Short mmCIF file of C-alpha atoms in Angstrom, two decimals:
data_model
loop_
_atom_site.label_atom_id
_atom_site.label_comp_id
_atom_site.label_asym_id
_atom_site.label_seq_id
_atom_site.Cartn_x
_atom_site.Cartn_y
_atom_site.Cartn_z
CA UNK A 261 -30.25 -56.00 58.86
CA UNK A 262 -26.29 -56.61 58.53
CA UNK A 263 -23.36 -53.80 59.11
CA UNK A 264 -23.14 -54.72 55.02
CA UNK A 265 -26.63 -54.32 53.80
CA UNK A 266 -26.63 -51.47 55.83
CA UNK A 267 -23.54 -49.83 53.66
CA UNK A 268 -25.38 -50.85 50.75
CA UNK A 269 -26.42 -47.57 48.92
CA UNK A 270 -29.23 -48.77 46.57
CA UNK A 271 -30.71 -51.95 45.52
CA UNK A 272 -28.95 -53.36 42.02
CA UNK A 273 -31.23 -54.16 39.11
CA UNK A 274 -32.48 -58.43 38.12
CA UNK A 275 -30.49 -58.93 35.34
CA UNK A 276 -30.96 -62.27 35.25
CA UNK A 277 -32.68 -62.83 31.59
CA UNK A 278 -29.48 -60.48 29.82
CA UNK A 279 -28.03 -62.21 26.66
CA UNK A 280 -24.19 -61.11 27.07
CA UNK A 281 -21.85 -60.88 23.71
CA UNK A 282 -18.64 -61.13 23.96
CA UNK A 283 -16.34 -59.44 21.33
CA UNK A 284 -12.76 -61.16 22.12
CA UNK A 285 -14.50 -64.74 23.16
CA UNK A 286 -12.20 -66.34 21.41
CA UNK A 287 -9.20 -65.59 23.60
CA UNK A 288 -9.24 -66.92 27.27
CA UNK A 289 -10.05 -64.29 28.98
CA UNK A 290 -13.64 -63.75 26.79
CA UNK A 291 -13.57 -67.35 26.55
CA UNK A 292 -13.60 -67.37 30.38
CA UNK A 293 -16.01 -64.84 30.92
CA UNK A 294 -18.39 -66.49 28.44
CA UNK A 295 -18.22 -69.56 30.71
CA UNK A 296 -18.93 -68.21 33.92
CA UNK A 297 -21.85 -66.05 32.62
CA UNK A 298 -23.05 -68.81 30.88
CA UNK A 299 -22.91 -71.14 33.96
CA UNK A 300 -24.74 -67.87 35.82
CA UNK A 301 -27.83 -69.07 33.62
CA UNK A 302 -26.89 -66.23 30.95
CA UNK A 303 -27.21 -66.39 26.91
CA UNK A 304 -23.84 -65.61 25.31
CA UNK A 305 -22.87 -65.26 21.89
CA UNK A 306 -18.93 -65.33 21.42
CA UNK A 307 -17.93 -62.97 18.45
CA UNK A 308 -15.26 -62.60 16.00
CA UNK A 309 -14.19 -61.98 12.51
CA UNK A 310 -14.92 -65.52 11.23
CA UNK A 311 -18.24 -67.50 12.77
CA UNK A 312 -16.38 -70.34 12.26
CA UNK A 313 -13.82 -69.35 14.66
CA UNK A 314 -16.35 -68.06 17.08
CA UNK A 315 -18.50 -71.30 16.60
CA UNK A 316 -15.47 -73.21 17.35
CA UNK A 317 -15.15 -71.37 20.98
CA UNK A 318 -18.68 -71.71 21.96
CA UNK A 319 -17.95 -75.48 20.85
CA UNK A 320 -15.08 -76.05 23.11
CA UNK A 321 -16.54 -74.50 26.26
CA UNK A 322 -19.32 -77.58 26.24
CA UNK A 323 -22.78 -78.44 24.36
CA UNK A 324 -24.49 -78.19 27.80
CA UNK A 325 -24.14 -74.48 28.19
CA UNK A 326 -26.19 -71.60 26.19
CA UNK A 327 -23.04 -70.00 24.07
CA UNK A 328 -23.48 -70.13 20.42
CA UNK A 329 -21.25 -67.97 18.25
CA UNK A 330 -21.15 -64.91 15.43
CA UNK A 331 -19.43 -62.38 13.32
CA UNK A 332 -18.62 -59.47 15.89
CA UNK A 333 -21.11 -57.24 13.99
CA UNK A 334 -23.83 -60.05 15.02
CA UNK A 335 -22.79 -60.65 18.12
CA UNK A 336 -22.91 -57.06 18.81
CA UNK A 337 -26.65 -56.01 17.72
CA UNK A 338 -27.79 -59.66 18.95
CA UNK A 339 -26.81 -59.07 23.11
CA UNK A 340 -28.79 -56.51 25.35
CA UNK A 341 -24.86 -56.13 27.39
CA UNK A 342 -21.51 -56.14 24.96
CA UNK A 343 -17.96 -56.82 26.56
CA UNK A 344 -14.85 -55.87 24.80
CA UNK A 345 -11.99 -58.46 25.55
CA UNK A 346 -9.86 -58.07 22.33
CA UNK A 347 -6.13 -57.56 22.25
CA UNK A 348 -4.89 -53.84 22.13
CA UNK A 349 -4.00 -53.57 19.06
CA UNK A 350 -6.99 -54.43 17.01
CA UNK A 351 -9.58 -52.46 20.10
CA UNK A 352 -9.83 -48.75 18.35
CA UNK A 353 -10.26 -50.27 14.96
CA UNK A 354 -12.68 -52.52 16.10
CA UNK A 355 -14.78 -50.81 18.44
CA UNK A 356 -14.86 -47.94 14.64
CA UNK A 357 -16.37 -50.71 12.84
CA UNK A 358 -19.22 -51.78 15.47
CA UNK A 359 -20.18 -48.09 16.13
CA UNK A 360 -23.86 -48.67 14.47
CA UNK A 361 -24.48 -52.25 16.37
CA UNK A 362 -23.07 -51.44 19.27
CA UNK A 363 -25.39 -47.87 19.64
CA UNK A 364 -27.76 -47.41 22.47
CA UNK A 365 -25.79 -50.45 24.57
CA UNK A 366 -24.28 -50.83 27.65
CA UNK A 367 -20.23 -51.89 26.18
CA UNK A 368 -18.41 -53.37 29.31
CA UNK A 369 -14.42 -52.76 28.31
CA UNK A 370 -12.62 -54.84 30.13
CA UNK A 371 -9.17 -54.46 27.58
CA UNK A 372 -5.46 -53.50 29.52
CA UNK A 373 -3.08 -51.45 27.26
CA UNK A 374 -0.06 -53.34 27.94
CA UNK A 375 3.53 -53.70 26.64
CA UNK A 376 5.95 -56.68 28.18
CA UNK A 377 9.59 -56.58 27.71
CA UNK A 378 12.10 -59.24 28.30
CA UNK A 379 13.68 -58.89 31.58
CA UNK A 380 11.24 -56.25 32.78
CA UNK A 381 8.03 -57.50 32.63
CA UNK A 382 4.58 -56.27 31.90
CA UNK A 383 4.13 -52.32 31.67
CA UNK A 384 1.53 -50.22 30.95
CA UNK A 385 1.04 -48.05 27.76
CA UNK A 386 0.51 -44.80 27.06
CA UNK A 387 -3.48 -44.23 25.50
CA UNK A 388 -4.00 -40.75 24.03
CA UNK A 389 -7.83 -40.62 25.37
CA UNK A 390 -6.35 -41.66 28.97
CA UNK A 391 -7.39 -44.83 28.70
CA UNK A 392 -9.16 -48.25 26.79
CA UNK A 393 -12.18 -47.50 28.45
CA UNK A 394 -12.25 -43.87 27.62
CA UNK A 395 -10.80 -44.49 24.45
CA UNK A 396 -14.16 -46.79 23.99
CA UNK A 397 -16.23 -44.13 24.86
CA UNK A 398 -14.51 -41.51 22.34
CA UNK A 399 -15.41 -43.80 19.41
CA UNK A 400 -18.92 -45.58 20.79
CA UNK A 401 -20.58 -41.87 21.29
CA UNK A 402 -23.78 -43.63 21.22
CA UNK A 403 -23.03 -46.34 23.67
CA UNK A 404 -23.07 -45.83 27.70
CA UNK A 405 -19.24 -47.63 27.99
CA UNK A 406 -18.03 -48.91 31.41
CA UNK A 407 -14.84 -50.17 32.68
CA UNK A 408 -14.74 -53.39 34.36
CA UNK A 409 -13.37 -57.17 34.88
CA UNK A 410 -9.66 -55.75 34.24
CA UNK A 411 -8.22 -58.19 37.54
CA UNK A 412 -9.80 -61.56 36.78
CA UNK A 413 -7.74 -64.70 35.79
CA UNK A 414 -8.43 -66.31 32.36
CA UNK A 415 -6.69 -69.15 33.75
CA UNK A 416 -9.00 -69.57 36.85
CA UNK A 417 -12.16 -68.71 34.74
CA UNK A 418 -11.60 -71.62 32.19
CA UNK A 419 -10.71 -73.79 35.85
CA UNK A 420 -13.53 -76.59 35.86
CA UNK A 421 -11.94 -77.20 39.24
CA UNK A 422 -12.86 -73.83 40.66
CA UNK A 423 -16.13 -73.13 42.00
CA UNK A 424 -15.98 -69.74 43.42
CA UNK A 425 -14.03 -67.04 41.76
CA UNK A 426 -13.50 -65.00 44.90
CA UNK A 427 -12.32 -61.46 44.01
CA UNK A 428 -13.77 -58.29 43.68
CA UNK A 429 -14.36 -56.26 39.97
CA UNK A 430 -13.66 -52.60 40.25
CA UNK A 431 -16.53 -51.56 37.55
CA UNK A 432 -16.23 -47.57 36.53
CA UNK A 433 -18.65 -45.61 34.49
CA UNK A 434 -20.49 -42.44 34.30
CA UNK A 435 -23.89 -43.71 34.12
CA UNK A 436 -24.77 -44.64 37.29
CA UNK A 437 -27.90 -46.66 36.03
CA UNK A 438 -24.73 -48.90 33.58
CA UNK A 439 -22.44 -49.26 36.42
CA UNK A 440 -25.14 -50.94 38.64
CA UNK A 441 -25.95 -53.44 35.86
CA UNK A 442 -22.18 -54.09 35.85
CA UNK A 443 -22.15 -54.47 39.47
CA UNK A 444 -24.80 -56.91 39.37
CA UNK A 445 -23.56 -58.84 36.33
CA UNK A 446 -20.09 -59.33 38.47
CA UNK A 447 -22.38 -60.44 41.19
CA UNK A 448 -24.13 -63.44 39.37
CA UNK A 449 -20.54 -65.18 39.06
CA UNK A 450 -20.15 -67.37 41.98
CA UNK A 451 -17.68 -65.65 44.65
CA UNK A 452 -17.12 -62.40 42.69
CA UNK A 453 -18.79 -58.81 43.38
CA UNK A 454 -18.88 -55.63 41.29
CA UNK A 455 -17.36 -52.80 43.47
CA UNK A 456 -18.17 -49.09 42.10
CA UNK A 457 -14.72 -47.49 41.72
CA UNK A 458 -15.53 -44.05 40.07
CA UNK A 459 -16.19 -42.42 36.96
CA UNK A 460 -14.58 -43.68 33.65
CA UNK A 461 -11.51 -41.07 33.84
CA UNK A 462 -10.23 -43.07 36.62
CA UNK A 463 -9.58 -46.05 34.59
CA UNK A 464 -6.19 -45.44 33.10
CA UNK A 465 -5.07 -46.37 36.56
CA UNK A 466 -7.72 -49.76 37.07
CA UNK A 467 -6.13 -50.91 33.67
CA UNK A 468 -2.67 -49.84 34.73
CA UNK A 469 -2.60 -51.91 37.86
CA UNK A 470 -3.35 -55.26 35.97
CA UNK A 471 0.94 -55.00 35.52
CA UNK A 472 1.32 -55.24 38.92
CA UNK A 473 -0.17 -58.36 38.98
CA UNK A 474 0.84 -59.66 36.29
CA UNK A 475 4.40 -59.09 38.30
CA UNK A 476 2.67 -60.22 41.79
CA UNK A 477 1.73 -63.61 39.98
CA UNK A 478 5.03 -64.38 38.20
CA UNK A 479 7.03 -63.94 41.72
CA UNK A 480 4.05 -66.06 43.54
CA UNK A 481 3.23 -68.71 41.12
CA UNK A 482 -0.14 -67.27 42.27
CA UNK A 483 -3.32 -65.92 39.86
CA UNK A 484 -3.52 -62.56 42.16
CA UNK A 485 -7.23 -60.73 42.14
CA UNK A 486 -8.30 -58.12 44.43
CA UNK A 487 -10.28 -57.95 47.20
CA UNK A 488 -11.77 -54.36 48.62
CA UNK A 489 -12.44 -54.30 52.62
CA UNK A 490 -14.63 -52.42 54.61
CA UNK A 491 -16.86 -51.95 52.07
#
């Protein structure tokens, strides 16, 4: 047995037959996501306001890979795993209007409150619940919310050059049983792995961080993830 598997608490669940919808798929980074998953063998079903639009996403990401597309509402109640990837502004209203499809699910938020000003760059914004993620979980009662895939590059999922996404997701929850699927979702993406970093209050500061690379990346040229040693 390895020093790793060794450090390895508990055994993470086969979740290899999950249809994954993606509310956001439409932008790169759930356009991304929906990619790699798919490529991982997964179902996906991109969702938005107009099926057209959604259709038209699934379209461009290639006829060879299973990702079809749907009103959010049918996107939602149609995936056994949900991930939230829309824009700020629109994420409270949204998640309000999905509260019935979206009950008894496992909602992966993976949304950064951020604010960019000219000459200072990306910043984070205030949230009143403390966070998206906890924000989420104020308004999807019924669902079992975690935070996770806050540090990955749209750029470098939508890549048909790169293979391996090497980084590590920080995936935060308070249901231990959703934060292992998470971990193990992260997993079936070539080069990534789903790190447990803490219960759901500590996301403010996961979703915070994403500035900091944002800032790390502009200076670089670079598209910055994270890697966690020892672990």
């Amino acid at each position: 047995m390895t020093e790793q598997q060794q450090r390895t608490p508990h055994d993470l669940p086969d979740v290899s037959g999950l249809t994954i919808g993606i509310l956001g798929g439409t932008g790169d980074q759930g356009k991304g996501l929906a990619r790699r998953f798919a490529l991982a063998g997964h179902r996906v079903v991109i969702g938005s306001r107009k099926v057209e639009r959604a259709q038209q996403a699934a379209d461009d990401l290639g006829a060879d890979l299973p990702v079809s597309g749907a009103e959010n509402e049918a996107a939602a109640s149609g995936a056994d795993v949900v991930v939230v990837a829309v824009p700020w502004e629109g994420h409270k209203a949204l998640l309000e209007s999905l509260r019935e499809a979206l009950a008894g699910k496992i909602v992966v938020d993976c949304v950064n409150p951020l604010g960019f000003e000219k000459g200072k760059g990306a910043f984070a914004l205030p949230v009143e619940e403390g966070s998206a993620a906890e924000q989420a979980a104020a308004v999807l009662t019924g669902s079992r919310v975690v935070a996770a895939f806050h540090h990955v590059s749209a750029k470098l999922l939508l890549d048909p050059e790169v293979d391996e996404m090497e980084l590590d997701v920080l995936v935060l929850g308070n249901d231990r049983e959703a934060t292992d699927l998470v971990q193990a979702l992260a997993g079936r993406i070539p080069g990534m792995r789903g790190v447990y970093g803490g219960r759901l209050h500590n996301a403010g500061q996961v979703e915070a961080f994403t500035a900091n690379l944002i800032s790390m990346n502009r200076r670089y040229k670079a598209h910055a993830g994270l890697r966690i040693t020892d672990v």
